[in-house]
């Protein structure tokens, strides 16, 4: 609160009131007119303070400051700060009340306003005021100090707020902790907006007279300038925001005055042309006086603007606090946009350009937003040439910013620069920016899509200009060709879905022109020499598929966006209309496209994915049935021609989509499907019969092998989506696989599809198990399941790598399915068919992972050409992808408890070594297992580290101690550190896991096996606590006992626990006090000896700390009893640090003994 000086500003002859000693802040405290804000409890105290410090003198019409009688009770008025904080009243009326008070007594009102700014800074201290009219300038400057008094623990600041010198005193412990601008909660969420609104309305209401009285603004500007120079963040932040908003409001006043001045000048010129009369001369004099008055006010306003800019902005735009820097940059952008004649020059633009390099994303974002407001206006861009040339490279690089929002706004700014600045972006710049359409962050990709569409695809006049021979699709065809050319030149052919998604918001109408796309594909080169090339046709088909998927699904592709988008009612309506449009068009066109490209596997595979987005109800119309027959006929021909798996799977899925029993065309499609499968099985049976009729049982002809391979692949592709059980495929493939197990002479091309067919056959049988299935069927199926598992186990050691990997993947999926089946609520079937891997099988799976995933194959150094080196890198990437798939399949078995969780210890050993390749998979496994079972997961981590340490110890020379500086031990420490980081910062969530580390790792040093509880203490825990305080001799004596603690040891422990308490002994009953008498007798001895022990443990800890293989969060004291874990909060920081040090010493010792 502010104490009013005893002298008014209109009495300069009076002496200074309450002059304070500049070196003694206590003077402010002793001043009788000073009060401390925040310590007033009762209404009488509050009333007394208001009368003394605020001198509230308002007229009877003032609704904010006058006490009113309501319901017979006196309701006290509130301060400006409280009114603005609550925001429950119109700011206009609040400011009007203050203006009326200022007109009556400007000193009192001004002190009230000063107090408002101090309170908005969150100051809970005292504010005193003294007059300085009688002081010389040198004395005034000598009082401008900011000092911390170590004796009183108070910090105070003296600064000038014309016509006073203000002294603010506050406790140092409240500095920078909390103030209204950064407070959270519903009460404070609108404070900043209310605060800024108050300043804007205040200037607006004072712009007629009060603003130019050379008193109000001088005081406010000097006050805010003084606070902005403070070392206290709350003062700097609040005053800087107020000063910037004040300058923004003053700029608006300047614009209004400028308009009024020009109007007055025009009126003066009009009147001057009117020739005669005294009245005319009087009018001219009146207009001349008004014009000069406007000029005087403009000069004063300009001086105010310069004072605020130089006094606050220039000192704070490089402030250490990013919020303050962001506020300055945001407002200068507003000034330039609002008043370009005064601020749009390089003297002000340079500050925005410099802050584009700021380390904080918030500041960079404000710079970009400010520049967007400037570059969006063509009339301003011509004055930005120097700035553009100087900072263009920086802006072009900002879409790569690590902050997503900054990158998005940078791309939008570049879009504006491209539109309004001619040739500002080079071709290289544009090509770089185009590639952002493939980024995974969708807002940035959409902004880049706008840039690409408007810069490259959409040209002005495209709709009006029709190329020769272009027909009605002339403009769309040109755009489409440009899009295809861009897609091919980018050489990112697998990312077409990302490209379409980026352009969808800007070119949706163009991308839905499927009639134009298909017409371009079906053009005959003989009729039109502009037909597409083969590469362009492939790209266009990929674009068609991507647009159909985007329109039908309505959400971004996989990898762009966390979850599927929730569509609104309008969006759902558009989606349904698009699906209908897709169906009606492609029902007629798709058979023609399939017929044209039937020999091209890649094009056919993409085209066959379109029917899955059909609205199948459209087929109800009879005139469309003929098109369905054409589609089925083309698909059948494609299956007969191709053996490529992508084509066969797409064909199988097409039949699956069209064979839905709910639609009218089911019977028609089902007949076609049955006929096709009969033909496929007939071909396979014929080939198998010829194969088994050979004397050697093996066909050596490459053509026959290729035919068998193709037939098996076709059947496997259809068996994946359709139930082929009635064709008895299991027995046919079983005979092939058994023959391979016995003779090992089948080619890989036959083994892989046969293994896949057998797997699908068993899955369909397992799915068909119902509640009424007979036991004979269940026993037969069980026998087949066991047989298939044995075949996969045998193939884990096959000579061919592809067979080994295929068998492992199928076996992992098979075990996962069998262990989590429900068999349609048939408990008997679950019991018979349930299959958990045996210990030997688990060992084989683990050995397979260690051998084929983590073991690096030796590579021979070869001199390769550039083309061969590129192919080699591609092979390495494919191999890495296969290894990741193998590891992920095995980790799923661990996560879903199919294999023992302890098996994960072998996987965790490679966490650090293979972090770049498999770190994400291992980390996710660790997270999932901890979620399933915290205790068992922790035991697995301990087991991993113990095994590593044991291996390290065995590798050392038996005659020497363990080498703590070797590479293996360093890697072990790093692994332990990574494990510790996975526990997180929440000690409550991780306390069970940490307790398990103590119980099963640390305490193993002191006991051979768990001991029972005694009383309120778990016996091993007592041993552990004593070991932290005792020296080596005492440890030996304790360990040599028979499990019972001596009275001295017990007393030491009890005293140590009391020492770590909150500073006083706990309140105990008389019986407990008698039982603890020995503890009290020896507590004084322990207090003197404990410091010496600490020094010995400290030196020992400093020597061994770097060898620590475990990291454990401190701050919790554990107590164990009957397998329950109780946690006691530790209140003192020093206690947590001492406990951590003791634990560290014990950990190293435990590891050494192990």
mmCIF file of N, CA, C and O in Angstrom, residues 102-179:
data_model
loop_
_atom_site.group_PDB
_atom_site.id
_atom_site.type_symbol
_atom_site.label_atom_id
_atom_site.label_comp_id
_atom_site.label_asym_id
_atom_site.label_seq_id
_atom_site.Cartn_x
_atom_site.Cartn_y
_atom_site.Cartn_z
ATOM 1 N N UNK A 102 -9.624 11.666 -10.192
ATOM 2 C CA UNK A 102 -8.408 12.397 -10.577
ATOM 3 C C UNK A 102 -8.716 13.888 -10.745
ATOM 4 O O UNK A 102 -7.899 14.741 -10.385
ATOM 5 N N UNK A 103 -9.871 14.186 -11.288
ATOM 6 C CA UNK A 103 -10.232 15.589 -11.478
ATOM 7 C C UNK A 103 -10.412 16.292 -10.143
ATOM 8 O O UNK A 103 -10.145 17.492 -10.025
ATOM 9 N N UNK A 104 -10.862 15.584 -9.124
ATOM 10 C CA UNK A 104 -11.057 16.188 -7.808
ATOM 11 C C UNK A 104 -9.734 16.306 -7.043
ATOM 12 O O UNK A 104 -9.448 17.350 -6.473
ATOM 13 N N UNK A 105 -8.946 15.266 -7.023
ATOM 14 C CA UNK A 105 -7.672 15.285 -6.301
ATOM 15 C C UNK A 105 -6.710 14.367 -7.040
ATOM 16 O O UNK A 105 -6.715 13.147 -6.865
ATOM 17 N N UNK A 106 -5.887 14.974 -7.884
ATOM 18 C CA UNK A 106 -5.062 14.138 -8.744
ATOM 19 C C UNK A 106 -3.967 13.418 -7.976
ATOM 20 O O UNK A 106 -3.532 12.340 -8.385
ATOM 21 N N UNK A 107 -3.506 13.968 -6.850
ATOM 22 C CA UNK A 107 -2.473 13.288 -6.080
ATOM 23 C C UNK A 107 -2.985 11.983 -5.481
ATOM 24 O O UNK A 107 -2.346 10.937 -5.558
ATOM 25 N N UNK A 108 -4.157 12.076 -4.874
ATOM 26 C CA UNK A 108 -4.732 10.879 -4.256
ATOM 27 C C UNK A 108 -5.053 9.827 -5.323
ATOM 28 O O UNK A 108 -4.750 8.635 -5.166
ATOM 29 N N UNK A 109 -5.655 10.264 -6.434
ATOM 30 C CA UNK A 109 -5.987 9.319 -7.494
ATOM 31 C C UNK A 109 -4.741 8.705 -8.110
ATOM 32 O O UNK A 109 -4.698 7.506 -8.433
ATOM 33 N N UNK A 110 -3.702 9.527 -8.260
ATOM 34 C CA UNK A 110 -2.469 9.022 -8.848
ATOM 35 C C UNK A 110 -1.776 8.038 -7.927
ATOM 36 O O UNK A 110 -1.223 7.020 -8.371
ATOM 37 N N UNK A 111 -1.811 8.325 -6.620
ATOM 38 C CA UNK A 111 -1.262 7.357 -5.670
ATOM 39 C C UNK A 111 -2.046 6.049 -5.699
ATOM 40 O O UNK A 111 -1.474 4.961 -5.559
ATOM 41 N N UNK A 112 -3.346 6.155 -5.881
ATOM 42 C CA UNK A 112 -4.171 4.949 -6.015
ATOM 43 C C UNK A 112 -3.760 4.146 -7.249
ATOM 44 O O UNK A 112 -3.673 2.908 -7.223
ATOM 45 N N UNK A 113 -3.477 4.823 -8.362
ATOM 46 C CA UNK A 113 -3.060 4.149 -9.590
ATOM 47 C C UNK A 113 -1.667 3.518 -9.425
ATOM 48 O O UNK A 113 -1.415 2.408 -9.908
ATOM 49 N N UNK A 114 -0.777 4.244 -8.749
ATOM 50 C CA UNK A 114 0.556 3.678 -8.492
ATOM 51 C C UNK A 114 0.442 2.421 -7.653
ATOM 52 O O UNK A 114 1.099 1.400 -7.918
ATOM 53 N N UNK A 115 -0.385 2.482 -6.648
ATOM 54 C CA UNK A 115 -0.591 1.309 -5.803
ATOM 55 C C UNK A 115 -1.157 0.148 -6.612
ATOM 56 O O UNK A 115 -0.829 -1.015 -6.372
ATOM 57 N N UNK A 116 -1.991 0.457 -7.603
ATOM 58 C CA UNK A 116 -2.543 -0.579 -8.476
ATOM 59 C C UNK A 116 -1.432 -1.314 -9.224
ATOM 60 O O UNK A 116 -1.407 -2.543 -9.280
ATOM 61 N N UNK A 117 -0.504 -0.578 -9.799
ATOM 62 C CA UNK A 117 0.585 -1.223 -10.533
ATOM 63 C C UNK A 117 1.488 -2.037 -9.602
ATOM 64 O O UNK A 117 1.954 -3.121 -9.970
ATOM 65 N N UNK A 118 1.708 -1.528 -8.400
ATOM 66 C CA UNK A 118 2.545 -2.275 -7.456
ATOM 67 C C UNK A 118 1.864 -3.580 -7.052
ATOM 68 O O UNK A 118 2.481 -4.650 -6.980
ATOM 69 N N UNK A 119 0.563 -3.502 -6.783
ATOM 70 C CA UNK A 119 -0.168 -4.706 -6.402
ATOM 71 C C UNK A 119 -0.259 -5.702 -7.562
ATOM 72 O O UNK A 119 -0.216 -6.910 -7.347
ATOM 73 N N UNK A 120 -0.385 -5.202 -8.783
ATOM 74 C CA UNK A 120 -0.421 -6.103 -9.931
ATOM 75 C C UNK A 120 0.886 -6.854 -10.107
ATOM 76 O O UNK A 120 0.923 -7.906 -10.754
ATOM 77 N N UNK A 121 1.959 -6.331 -9.538
ATOM 78 C CA UNK A 121 3.240 -7.030 -9.573
ATOM 79 C C UNK A 121 3.335 -8.114 -8.515
ATOM 80 O O UNK A 121 4.367 -8.783 -8.416
ATOM 81 N N UNK A 122 2.288 -8.261 -7.704
ATOM 82 C CA UNK A 122 2.295 -9.289 -6.675
ATOM 83 C C UNK A 122 3.085 -8.912 -5.452
ATOM 84 O O UNK A 122 3.448 -9.786 -4.657
ATOM 85 N N UNK A 123 3.390 -7.628 -5.271
ATOM 86 C CA UNK A 123 4.197 -7.195 -4.127
ATOM 87 C C UNK A 123 3.379 -7.287 -2.851
ATOM 88 O O UNK A 123 2.298 -6.702 -2.739
ATOM 89 N N UNK A 124 3.911 -7.998 -1.867
ATOM 90 C CA UNK A 124 3.251 -8.153 -0.581
ATOM 91 C C UNK A 124 3.954 -7.335 0.505
ATOM 92 O O UNK A 124 3.747 -7.568 1.680
ATOM 93 N N UNK A 125 4.789 -6.407 0.093
ATOM 94 C CA UNK A 125 5.545 -5.605 1.054
ATOM 95 C C UNK A 125 4.931 -4.238 1.258
ATOM 96 O O UNK A 125 3.725 -4.048 1.190
ATOM 97 N N UNK A 126 5.801 -3.224 1.523
ATOM 98 C CA UNK A 126 5.347 -1.874 1.801
ATOM 99 C C UNK A 126 5.826 -0.933 0.719
ATOM 100 O O UNK A 126 6.884 -1.127 0.123
ATOM 101 N N UNK A 127 5.044 0.098 0.493
ATOM 102 C CA UNK A 127 5.403 1.149 -0.442
ATOM 103 C C UNK A 127 5.245 2.485 0.269
ATOM 104 O O UNK A 127 4.198 2.761 0.850
ATOM 105 N N UNK A 128 6.298 3.315 0.250
ATOM 106 C CA UNK A 128 6.229 4.648 0.844
ATOM 107 C C UNK A 128 6.581 5.669 -0.216
ATOM 108 O O UNK A 128 7.291 5.373 -1.177
ATOM 109 N N UNK A 129 6.074 6.885 -0.063
ATOM 110 C CA UNK A 129 6.288 7.948 -1.036
ATOM 111 C C UNK A 129 6.836 9.175 -0.337
ATOM 112 O O UNK A 129 6.454 9.482 0.798
ATOM 113 N N UNK A 130 7.735 9.891 -1.017
ATOM 114 C CA UNK A 130 8.289 11.138 -0.495
ATOM 115 C C UNK A 130 8.422 12.125 -1.642
ATOM 116 O O UNK A 130 8.688 11.741 -2.783
ATOM 117 N N UNK A 131 8.275 13.415 -1.333
ATOM 118 C CA UNK A 131 8.376 14.446 -2.355
ATOM 119 C C UNK A 131 9.839 14.755 -2.631
ATOM 120 O O UNK A 131 10.698 14.605 -1.762
ATOM 121 N N UNK A 132 10.134 15.192 -3.867
ATOM 122 C CA UNK A 132 11.528 15.469 -4.189
ATOM 123 C C UNK A 132 11.718 16.874 -4.785
ATOM 124 O O UNK A 132 12.776 17.191 -5.316
ATOM 125 N N UNK A 133 10.691 17.743 -4.673
ATOM 126 C CA UNK A 133 10.821 19.044 -5.298
ATOM 127 C C UNK A 133 12.017 19.831 -4.756
ATOM 128 O O UNK A 133 12.685 20.561 -5.474
ATOM 129 N N UNK A 134 12.301 19.679 -3.466
ATOM 130 C CA UNK A 134 13.372 20.482 -2.863
ATOM 131 C C UNK A 134 14.740 19.847 -3.042
ATOM 132 O O UNK A 134 15.747 20.447 -2.671
ATOM 133 N N UNK A 135 14.799 18.631 -3.597
ATOM 134 C CA UNK A 135 16.081 17.955 -3.761
ATOM 135 C C UNK A 135 16.740 18.360 -5.067
ATOM 136 O O UNK A 135 16.077 18.619 -6.074
ATOM 137 N N UNK A 136 18.056 18.394 -5.046
ATOM 138 C CA UNK A 136 18.788 18.628 -6.270
ATOM 139 C C UNK A 136 18.772 17.353 -7.111
ATOM 140 O O UNK A 136 18.532 16.262 -6.627
ATOM 141 N N UNK A 137 19.087 17.494 -8.374
ATOM 142 C CA UNK A 137 19.068 16.344 -9.284
ATOM 143 C C UNK A 137 20.048 15.279 -8.837
ATOM 144 O O UNK A 137 19.778 14.085 -8.915
ATOM 145 N N UNK A 138 21.185 15.703 -8.328
ATOM 146 C CA UNK A 138 22.189 14.746 -7.863
ATOM 147 C C UNK A 138 21.666 13.938 -6.700
ATOM 148 O O UNK A 138 21.868 12.733 -6.602
ATOM 149 N N UNK A 139 20.956 14.595 -5.785
ATOM 150 C CA UNK A 139 20.392 13.872 -4.641
ATOM 151 C C UNK A 139 19.299 12.903 -5.079
ATOM 152 O O UNK A 139 19.145 11.813 -4.523
ATOM 153 N N UNK A 140 18.539 13.322 -6.103
ATOM 154 C CA UNK A 140 17.483 12.441 -6.599
ATOM 155 C C UNK A 140 18.083 11.179 -7.196
ATOM 156 O O UNK A 140 17.659 10.054 -6.902
ATOM 157 N N UNK A 141 19.078 11.307 -8.028
ATOM 158 C CA UNK A 141 19.691 10.150 -8.651
ATOM 159 C C UNK A 141 20.369 9.256 -7.613
ATOM 160 O O UNK A 141 20.462 8.041 -7.783
ATOM 161 N N UNK A 142 20.868 9.845 -6.540
ATOM 162 C CA UNK A 142 21.527 9.055 -5.499
ATOM 163 C C UNK A 142 20.533 8.162 -4.778
ATOM 164 O O UNK A 142 20.892 7.131 -4.215
ATOM 165 N N UNK A 143 19.269 8.532 -4.800
ATOM 166 C CA UNK A 143 18.252 7.732 -4.119
ATOM 167 C C UNK A 143 17.713 6.587 -4.974
ATOM 168 O O UNK A 143 16.991 5.748 -4.492
ATOM 169 N N UNK A 144 18.049 6.566 -6.291
ATOM 170 C CA UNK A 144 17.541 5.526 -7.173
ATOM 171 C C UNK A 144 18.354 4.249 -6.967
ATOM 172 O O UNK A 144 19.325 3.986 -7.678
ATOM 173 N N UNK A 145 18.037 3.466 -5.960
ATOM 174 C CA UNK A 145 18.812 2.275 -5.599
ATOM 175 C C UNK A 145 17.904 1.078 -5.452
ATOM 176 O O UNK A 145 16.685 1.202 -5.315
ATOM 177 N N UNK A 146 18.528 -0.089 -5.500
ATOM 178 C CA UNK A 146 17.837 -1.357 -5.250
ATOM 179 C C UNK A 146 18.807 -2.237 -4.478
ATOM 180 O O UNK A 146 19.834 -2.649 -5.013
ATOM 181 N N UNK A 147 18.518 -2.479 -3.199
ATOM 182 C CA UNK A 147 19.484 -3.077 -2.287
ATOM 183 C C UNK A 147 18.822 -4.188 -1.499
ATOM 184 O O UNK A 147 17.616 -4.173 -1.262
ATOM 185 N N UNK A 148 19.656 -5.136 -1.083
ATOM 186 C CA UNK A 148 19.224 -6.208 -0.204
ATOM 187 C C UNK A 148 19.907 -6.039 1.151
ATOM 188 O O UNK A 148 21.130 -5.942 1.221
ATOM 189 N N UNK A 149 19.094 -5.967 2.206
ATOM 190 C CA UNK A 149 19.619 -5.812 3.556
ATOM 191 C C UNK A 149 19.734 -7.189 4.194
ATOM 192 O O UNK A 149 18.724 -7.831 4.482
ATOM 193 N N UNK A 150 20.972 -7.664 4.401
ATOM 194 C CA UNK A 150 21.179 -8.999 4.943
ATOM 195 C C UNK A 150 20.710 -9.117 6.382
ATOM 196 O O UNK A 150 20.328 -10.192 6.833
ATOM 197 N N UNK A 151 20.758 -8.035 7.131
ATOM 198 C CA UNK A 151 20.387 -8.088 8.553
ATOM 199 C C UNK A 151 18.896 -8.327 8.729
ATOM 200 O O UNK A 151 18.478 -9.126 9.568
ATOM 201 N N UNK A 152 18.099 -7.615 7.967
ATOM 202 C CA UNK A 152 16.643 -7.746 8.126
ATOM 203 C C UNK A 152 16.037 -8.772 7.186
ATOM 204 O O UNK A 152 14.894 -9.166 7.353
ATOM 205 N N UNK A 153 16.798 -9.211 6.168
ATOM 206 C CA UNK A 153 16.242 -10.139 5.190
ATOM 207 C C UNK A 153 15.227 -9.493 4.274
ATOM 208 O O UNK A 153 14.407 -10.176 3.680
ATOM 209 N N UNK A 154 15.277 -8.145 4.149
ATOM 210 C CA UNK A 154 14.345 -7.419 3.294
ATOM 211 C C UNK A 154 15.076 -6.869 2.084
ATOM 212 O O UNK A 154 16.254 -6.530 2.141
ATOM 213 N N UNK A 155 14.355 -6.786 0.991
ATOM 214 C CA UNK A 155 14.878 -6.176 -0.218
ATOM 215 C C UNK A 155 14.034 -4.953 -0.510
ATOM 216 O O UNK A 155 12.812 -4.969 -0.389
ATOM 217 N N UNK A 156 14.711 -3.847 -0.867
ATOM 218 C CA UNK A 156 13.944 -2.638 -1.126
ATOM 219 C C UNK A 156 14.465 -1.945 -2.365
ATOM 220 O O UNK A 156 15.624 -2.103 -2.754
ATOM 221 N N UNK A 157 13.570 -1.176 -2.993
ATOM 222 C CA UNK A 157 13.895 -0.460 -4.223
ATOM 223 C C UNK A 157 13.373 0.950 -4.117
ATOM 224 O O UNK A 157 12.222 1.168 -3.739
ATOM 225 N N UNK A 158 14.237 1.904 -4.438
ATOM 226 C CA UNK A 158 13.842 3.308 -4.506
ATOM 227 C C UNK A 158 13.916 3.762 -5.952
ATOM 228 O O UNK A 158 14.898 3.522 -6.632
ATOM 229 N N UNK A 159 12.853 4.393 -6.418
ATOM 230 C CA UNK A 159 12.845 4.900 -7.777
ATOM 231 C C UNK A 159 11.898 6.087 -7.841
ATOM 232 O O UNK A 159 11.080 6.313 -6.947
ATOM 233 N N UNK A 160 11.997 6.836 -8.916
ATOM 234 C CA UNK A 160 11.232 8.065 -9.060
ATOM 235 C C UNK A 160 9.966 7.801 -9.845
ATOM 236 O O UNK A 160 9.994 7.181 -10.896
ATOM 237 N N UNK A 161 8.863 8.267 -9.307
ATOM 238 C CA UNK A 161 7.582 8.320 -10.005
ATOM 239 C C UNK A 161 7.069 9.739 -9.815
ATOM 240 O O UNK A 161 6.440 10.054 -8.807
ATOM 241 N N UNK A 162 7.405 10.569 -10.764
ATOM 242 C CA UNK A 162 7.153 12.005 -10.637
ATOM 243 C C UNK A 162 5.758 12.270 -10.100
ATOM 244 O O UNK A 162 4.784 11.718 -10.616
ATOM 245 N N UNK A 163 5.569 13.096 -9.038
ATOM 246 C CA UNK A 163 6.576 13.899 -8.344
ATOM 247 C C UNK A 163 7.062 13.267 -7.039
ATOM 248 O O UNK A 163 7.354 13.990 -6.098
ATOM 249 N N UNK A 164 7.094 11.915 -6.958
ATOM 250 C CA UNK A 164 7.496 11.276 -5.721
ATOM 251 C C UNK A 164 8.723 10.400 -5.942
ATOM 252 O O UNK A 164 9.028 9.983 -7.064
ATOM 253 N N UNK A 165 9.359 10.089 -4.850
ATOM 254 C CA UNK A 165 10.333 9.000 -4.815
ATOM 255 C C UNK A 165 9.678 7.877 -4.026
ATOM 256 O O UNK A 165 9.350 8.036 -2.857
ATOM 257 N N UNK A 166 9.473 6.740 -4.677
ATOM 258 C CA UNK A 166 8.794 5.606 -4.063
ATOM 259 C C UNK A 166 9.815 4.632 -3.513
ATOM 260 O O UNK A 166 10.853 4.375 -4.132
ATOM 261 N N UNK A 167 9.506 4.070 -2.371
ATOM 262 C CA UNK A 167 10.332 3.021 -1.763
ATOM 263 C C UNK A 167 9.455 1.794 -1.572
ATOM 264 O O UNK A 167 8.450 1.848 -0.859
ATOM 265 N N UNK A 168 9.837 0.707 -2.237
ATOM 266 C CA UNK A 168 9.103 -0.556 -2.138
ATOM 267 C C UNK A 168 9.943 -1.522 -1.323
ATOM 268 O O UNK A 168 11.116 -1.763 -1.647
ATOM 269 N N UNK A 169 9.389 -2.068 -0.280
ATOM 270 C CA UNK A 169 10.104 -3.003 0.596
ATOM 271 C C UNK A 169 9.320 -4.307 0.656
ATOM 272 O O UNK A 169 8.108 -4.292 0.868
ATOM 273 N N UNK A 170 10.022 -5.433 0.471
ATOM 274 C CA UNK A 170 9.352 -6.733 0.477
ATOM 275 C C UNK A 170 10.307 -7.801 0.979
ATOM 276 O O UNK A 170 11.529 -7.675 0.843
ATOM 277 N N UNK A 171 9.755 -8.874 1.573
ATOM 278 C CA UNK A 171 10.618 -9.991 2.015
ATOM 279 C C UNK A 171 11.274 -10.649 0.812
ATOM 280 O O UNK A 171 10.640 -10.880 -0.208
ATOM 281 N N UNK A 172 12.539 -10.999 0.969
ATOM 282 C CA UNK A 172 13.270 -11.545 -0.164
ATOM 283 C C UNK A 172 12.782 -12.934 -0.541
ATOM 284 O O UNK A 172 12.888 -13.358 -1.683
ATOM 285 N N UNK A 173 12.190 -13.675 0.399
ATOM 286 C CA UNK A 173 11.772 -15.032 0.077
ATOM 287 C C UNK A 173 10.525 -15.070 -0.797
ATOM 288 O O UNK A 173 10.148 -16.114 -1.306
ATOM 289 N N UNK A 174 9.860 -13.929 -0.962
ATOM 290 C CA UNK A 174 8.696 -13.896 -1.849
ATOM 291 C C UNK A 174 9.062 -13.423 -3.242
ATOM 292 O O UNK A 174 8.203 -13.285 -4.090
ATOM 293 N N UNK A 175 10.331 -13.216 -3.476
ATOM 294 C CA UNK A 175 10.772 -12.693 -4.762
ATOM 295 C C UNK A 175 10.624 -13.747 -5.859
ATOM 296 O O UNK A 175 11.060 -14.874 -5.713
ATOM 297 N N UNK A 176 10.003 -13.329 -6.968
ATOM 298 C CA UNK A 176 9.921 -14.155 -8.176
ATOM 299 C C UNK A 176 9.134 -15.451 -7.999
ATOM 300 O O UNK A 176 9.152 -16.299 -8.880
ATOM 301 N N UNK A 177 8.474 -15.640 -6.866
ATOM 302 C CA UNK A 177 7.789 -16.909 -6.651
ATOM 303 C C UNK A 177 6.457 -16.964 -7.372
ATOM 304 O O UNK A 177 6.173 -17.892 -8.099
ATOM 305 N N UNK A 178 5.661 -15.920 -7.153
ATOM 306 C CA UNK A 178 4.311 -15.967 -7.684
ATOM 307 C C UNK A 178 3.796 -14.546 -7.781
ATOM 308 O O UNK A 178 3.953 -13.751 -6.848
ATOM 309 N N UNK A 179 3.193 -14.233 -8.904
ATOM 310 C CA UNK A 179 2.580 -12.925 -9.075
ATOM 311 C C UNK A 179 1.440 -13.086 -10.062
ATOM 312 O O UNK A 179 1.367 -14.090 -10.791
#
